[in-house]
XYZ file of C-alpha atoms in Angstrom:
327
model
C -10.371 23.886 1.336
C -13.019 25.809 3.480
C -13.137 26.033 7.350
C -15.836 23.414 7.161
C -13.771 21.074 4.938
C -15.544 22.003 1.361
C -13.122 21.994 -1.635
C -12.315 25.140 -2.641
C -14.242 26.457 -6.298
C -12.856 25.893 -9.859
C -12.512 29.473 -10.882
C -13.801 27.495 -14.733
C -16.557 25.364 -15.604
C -15.636 22.140 -16.317
C -17.170 20.531 -19.601
C -18.131 16.930 -19.058
C -17.700 14.599 -21.944
C -19.836 11.806 -22.172
C -19.638 10.532 -25.708
C -17.003 9.404 -27.752
C -18.010 8.661 -30.741
C -16.976 12.541 -32.168
C -13.834 14.760 -31.260
C -13.848 16.554 -28.216
C -11.976 19.337 -29.110
C -12.079 19.697 -32.711
C -8.422 20.826 -34.253
C -6.917 20.693 -30.686
C -4.801 18.211 -28.587
C -5.104 17.350 -25.067
C -2.754 16.234 -22.075
C -5.127 13.215 -20.021
C -4.934 11.191 -16.963
C -7.264 7.988 -16.733
C -8.703 6.210 -13.627
C -11.191 4.932 -11.333
C -10.804 8.359 -9.655
C -12.656 7.140 -6.573
C -12.397 9.777 -3.373
C -9.878 12.302 -5.563
C -7.457 11.918 -3.077
C -3.837 13.978 -2.871
C -2.399 11.155 -4.916
C -4.855 11.703 -7.592
C -4.572 15.778 -7.264
C -1.171 15.402 -7.802
C -1.749 13.635 -10.678
C -4.009 16.139 -12.704
C -1.725 19.217 -10.988
C 0.865 17.769 -13.180
C -2.072 16.876 -16.154
C -2.555 20.840 -15.905
C 0.833 22.074 -15.728
C 1.438 19.890 -19.409
C -1.393 20.794 -20.804
C -0.209 24.667 -20.236
C 2.646 24.090 -21.373
C 1.889 22.375 -24.636
C -1.101 24.757 -25.321
C -3.454 21.801 -25.228
C -6.454 20.501 -22.728
C -6.441 18.821 -19.947
C -8.893 15.963 -19.769
C -9.625 13.687 -16.915
C -10.262 10.043 -18.386
C -12.764 8.168 -15.657
C -16.181 5.052 -15.385
C -19.520 6.452 -14.780
C -18.891 3.399 -11.962
C -16.244 1.935 -10.602
C -14.884 -1.243 -12.524
C -14.814 -3.193 -10.187
C -17.664 -3.140 -8.942
C -18.781 -4.595 -12.762
C -15.537 -6.844 -13.195
C -15.527 -8.002 -9.452
C -18.823 -6.904 -7.826
C -18.072 -9.546 -4.845
C -14.987 -7.904 -3.695
C -15.759 -4.629 -4.852
C -14.626 -2.000 -2.967
C -17.077 0.335 -1.514
C -17.203 4.033 -2.508
C -15.616 7.414 -0.622
C -17.445 8.963 -3.368
C -20.338 8.803 -5.367
C -20.373 10.328 -9.116
C -21.987 13.611 -7.738
C -19.291 14.068 -5.240
C -16.496 12.716 -7.892
C -17.292 15.630 -10.223
C -17.575 18.394 -7.762
C -13.863 17.168 -6.304
C -12.169 16.997 -10.086
C -13.924 20.631 -10.961
C -12.287 21.981 -8.301
C -8.741 20.847 -9.276
C -9.160 23.378 -12.607
C -9.240 20.236 -14.844
C -10.526 21.520 -18.222
C -12.920 18.423 -18.824
C -14.268 15.386 -17.842
C -14.621 12.451 -20.141
C -16.446 9.845 -18.136
C -16.630 6.504 -20.242
C -19.784 3.876 -19.455
C -18.493 0.958 -17.675
C -20.519 -2.146 -18.300
C -19.900 -6.334 -19.294
C -19.202 -4.952 -22.906
C -16.459 -1.664 -21.832
C -15.181 -4.526 -19.481
C -14.371 -6.823 -22.284
C -12.733 -4.086 -24.787
C -9.075 -4.832 -25.352
C -6.521 -1.893 -24.025
C -5.483 -1.257 -27.610
C -9.525 -0.853 -29.298
C -10.330 1.404 -26.300
C -6.520 3.606 -26.782
C -7.905 4.047 -30.840
C -11.600 4.765 -29.076
C -11.449 7.548 -27.007
C -7.780 8.827 -26.533
C -6.907 8.768 -30.035
C -10.575 9.043 -32.147
C -11.917 11.253 -29.075
C -9.207 13.009 -27.388
C -6.251 13.402 -29.808
C -3.793 12.456 -27.094
C -0.549 14.218 -26.792
C 0.120 12.963 -23.421
C -0.518 10.879 -21.311
C 0.141 11.245 -17.287
C 0.133 8.099 -15.023
C 0.359 6.529 -11.828
C 3.443 4.161 -12.322
C 1.211 1.292 -11.343
C -1.340 1.875 -13.599
C -3.370 -0.875 -15.469
C -6.273 -0.807 -17.910
C -8.518 -3.226 -20.053
C -9.663 -6.007 -20.595
C -7.971 -8.418 -17.982
C -6.656 -5.592 -17.001
C -3.457 -6.454 -19.847
C -2.701 -2.482 -19.968
C -0.094 -1.097 -19.141
C 2.745 1.637 -19.051
C 4.990 -0.580 -21.621
C 1.334 -0.987 -24.017
C 0.821 2.578 -23.772
C 4.379 3.220 -25.040
C 3.857 1.244 -27.956
C 0.675 2.474 -28.723
C 1.792 6.265 -28.052
C 4.279 5.022 -31.196
C 2.013 4.121 -33.220
C -0.350 7.124 -32.421
C 2.153 9.979 -31.829
C 1.549 10.291 -27.763
C 3.977 10.278 -25.261
C 3.676 8.534 -21.771
C 4.378 10.013 -18.273
C 4.478 7.835 -15.853
C 4.737 9.550 -12.267
C 5.920 7.904 -8.617
C 2.733 7.505 -6.772
C 2.837 10.020 -3.954
C 4.092 8.798 -0.572
C 2.539 9.014 2.702
C 3.833 11.916 5.317
C 2.800 10.351 8.456
C 5.329 7.886 8.590
C 3.448 4.775 6.793
C 5.563 2.663 4.045
C 3.100 3.109 1.157
C 1.336 5.571 -1.404
C -1.301 7.669 -0.719
C -4.137 5.617 -2.630
C -8.025 4.573 -1.732
C -7.525 1.771 -0.344
C -4.985 3.126 2.562
C -8.288 6.019 3.074
C -10.660 2.830 3.307
C -8.249 1.296 5.938
C -7.796 4.359 7.651
C -11.960 5.301 7.952
C -12.779 1.176 9.005
C -11.023 2.458 12.182
C -12.482 5.946 13.018
C -9.332 7.516 11.982
C -11.128 9.872 9.834
C -7.907 12.707 11.041
C -5.774 10.189 8.942
C -8.714 9.254 6.105
C -8.897 13.707 5.580
C -5.072 14.027 5.684
C -4.595 11.611 2.247
C -7.808 13.190 0.563
C -7.129 16.630 1.319
C -9.949 17.137 1.939
C -12.595 16.041 4.979
C -14.135 12.939 3.923
C -18.415 13.662 3.494
C -21.449 10.693 2.976
C -24.605 12.391 1.335
C -27.494 11.085 1.016
C -31.375 11.883 2.336
C -33.097 12.453 5.676
C -35.869 10.472 6.890
C -37.929 9.548 9.753
C -36.640 7.774 12.747
C -38.248 6.667 15.478
C -37.572 10.310 17.109
C -35.499 9.130 20.654
C -33.202 11.701 19.909
C -35.964 14.280 20.202
C -37.144 12.722 23.378
C -33.721 12.456 24.755
C -33.563 16.180 24.614
C -30.259 15.458 21.442
C -32.529 15.484 18.200
C -30.836 14.497 15.123
C -31.285 13.953 11.278
C -31.303 10.228 10.397
C -29.539 10.267 7.242
C -29.567 7.200 4.879
C -26.487 6.583 2.750
C -26.338 4.427 -0.135
C -25.539 1.183 0.554
C -22.317 1.464 -1.860
C -20.597 4.677 0.487
C -17.716 3.560 2.342
C -18.406 4.899 5.834
C -16.193 5.797 8.857
C -15.628 3.029 11.838
C -18.978 2.774 13.974
C -18.830 5.628 16.765
C -19.602 9.126 17.927
C -17.897 12.401 15.527
C -17.481 15.558 15.165
C -18.195 17.338 12.023
C -19.950 19.839 10.147
C -24.283 19.361 8.083
C -24.872 20.824 5.179
C -27.811 21.828 3.699
C -28.898 21.892 0.124
C -28.594 25.430 0.663
C -25.294 25.635 1.123
C -25.255 26.080 4.600
C -23.231 24.759 7.363
C -23.625 23.642 10.626
C -21.524 22.058 13.412
C -23.029 18.719 14.465
C -22.170 15.786 16.620
C -22.427 12.409 14.453
C -23.518 8.783 15.447
C -23.154 6.420 13.660
C -23.648 2.823 14.510
C -26.808 0.637 15.570
C -27.602 2.044 19.309
C -26.754 -0.739 21.824
C -28.653 0.608 24.261
C -31.879 1.099 22.873
C -31.295 -2.109 20.160
C -30.047 -5.471 21.177
C -29.072 -6.482 17.396
C -29.531 -3.678 14.919
C -29.217 -5.271 10.889
C -27.132 -2.068 10.587
C -25.600 1.355 11.164
C -27.465 4.307 11.441
C -25.869 7.751 10.907
C -27.521 10.831 12.967
C -26.356 13.692 13.160
C -27.600 16.516 15.736
C -26.887 19.628 14.765
C -25.547 22.108 17.328
C -27.500 25.124 18.606
C -29.856 25.167 15.418
C -33.567 23.376 14.940
C -35.438 23.284 11.656
C -37.694 20.334 9.595
C -35.306 18.679 7.691
C -36.928 15.511 6.688
C -36.725 15.037 2.852
C -33.660 16.917 2.228
C -30.407 16.066 1.089
C -27.916 16.423 3.522
C -24.114 16.814 3.312
C -22.091 15.234 6.739
C -18.381 15.763 7.110
C -16.692 13.730 9.401
C -13.886 15.882 10.978
C -12.892 14.377 13.857
C -13.423 11.261 16.003
C -14.760 11.594 19.568
C -15.151 8.221 21.570
C -16.169 4.501 20.245
C -20.288 3.653 20.739
C -20.977 1.496 23.277
C -23.994 0.664 25.626
C -25.271 2.876 28.086
C -26.571 1.528 31.530
C -29.526 3.465 31.447
C -31.278 6.905 29.707
C -29.810 9.144 32.133
C -26.038 7.828 31.763
C -27.038 8.026 28.171
C -28.097 11.624 28.235
C -25.188 12.649 30.446
C -22.958 11.281 27.622
C -24.788 12.788 24.723
C -23.690 16.513 26.976
C -20.281 15.680 27.347
C -20.583 14.434 23.248
C -22.312 17.720 21.923
C -19.643 19.764 24.271
C -16.356 18.433 22.997
C -17.544 18.654 19.311
C -18.663 22.112 19.895
C -14.821 22.996 21.272
C -12.969 21.189 18.671
C -15.587 22.609 15.761
C -15.235 25.712 17.083
C -11.297 26.005 16.846
């Protein structure tokens, strides 16, 4: 991982397979894993590492089978989780693992109703000629989540593939649970970006376009890029953070990040706003796509007794951020 939190770059390009109507690798077999892979966290990376190792041993291709949207957003939209990664970032993180291919299965109501047996026949057998399937020991798939490791083993005996369930990767911070997207969202909800990043294995990142705000930051002497993040994105708790702002060119700049409803100016704001103040940098950022990475929690959001008190705190925040990011 780079010093600004970016994942490593894979040595070889990854193939993205969007159609499952024909063999993906004619005459070759595959070692695969299946899942939503939201966040591509350390647990996911451990599974993919095993997939790649088994593929190397067998002279097969390695592949991740995932979906073009989180299955919960179709099956139970009222309680679907907010996403740690959008589609673009998920593909970048998967490519960084070095896997040969990602098979993207469109997920809609029709797909949600497909039986596990049909899914295995259509995607794993006919498209991928699967030789080994590597999944977590709690893996479920198919209509009503009827598919599991035992069913995969039964189907494997019929279609000539093996199933290798792996124990889930435990957390290393003393909490008795595995690394999971749910645990990472919980850490973010508490503002604990350090713990979330430890479980991710890379720095949590929010992406969006820079839009025109009320320009209060500029008037205070702390101009900010107001980054409009999709509503489907899981964000840390409201507060002030240190992190990195990456421009479309790839250049990264240290920044102090305010995520919140700005109670000093607004009694009741409808939603939180993500504002990044780039340290020692000035440029017109409007309209560009930004990537904002959260590395350190600085403080909770609070209301100040006037503009001068707020400016004094912003001086402290930027100095704190600069010190942390220069280490």
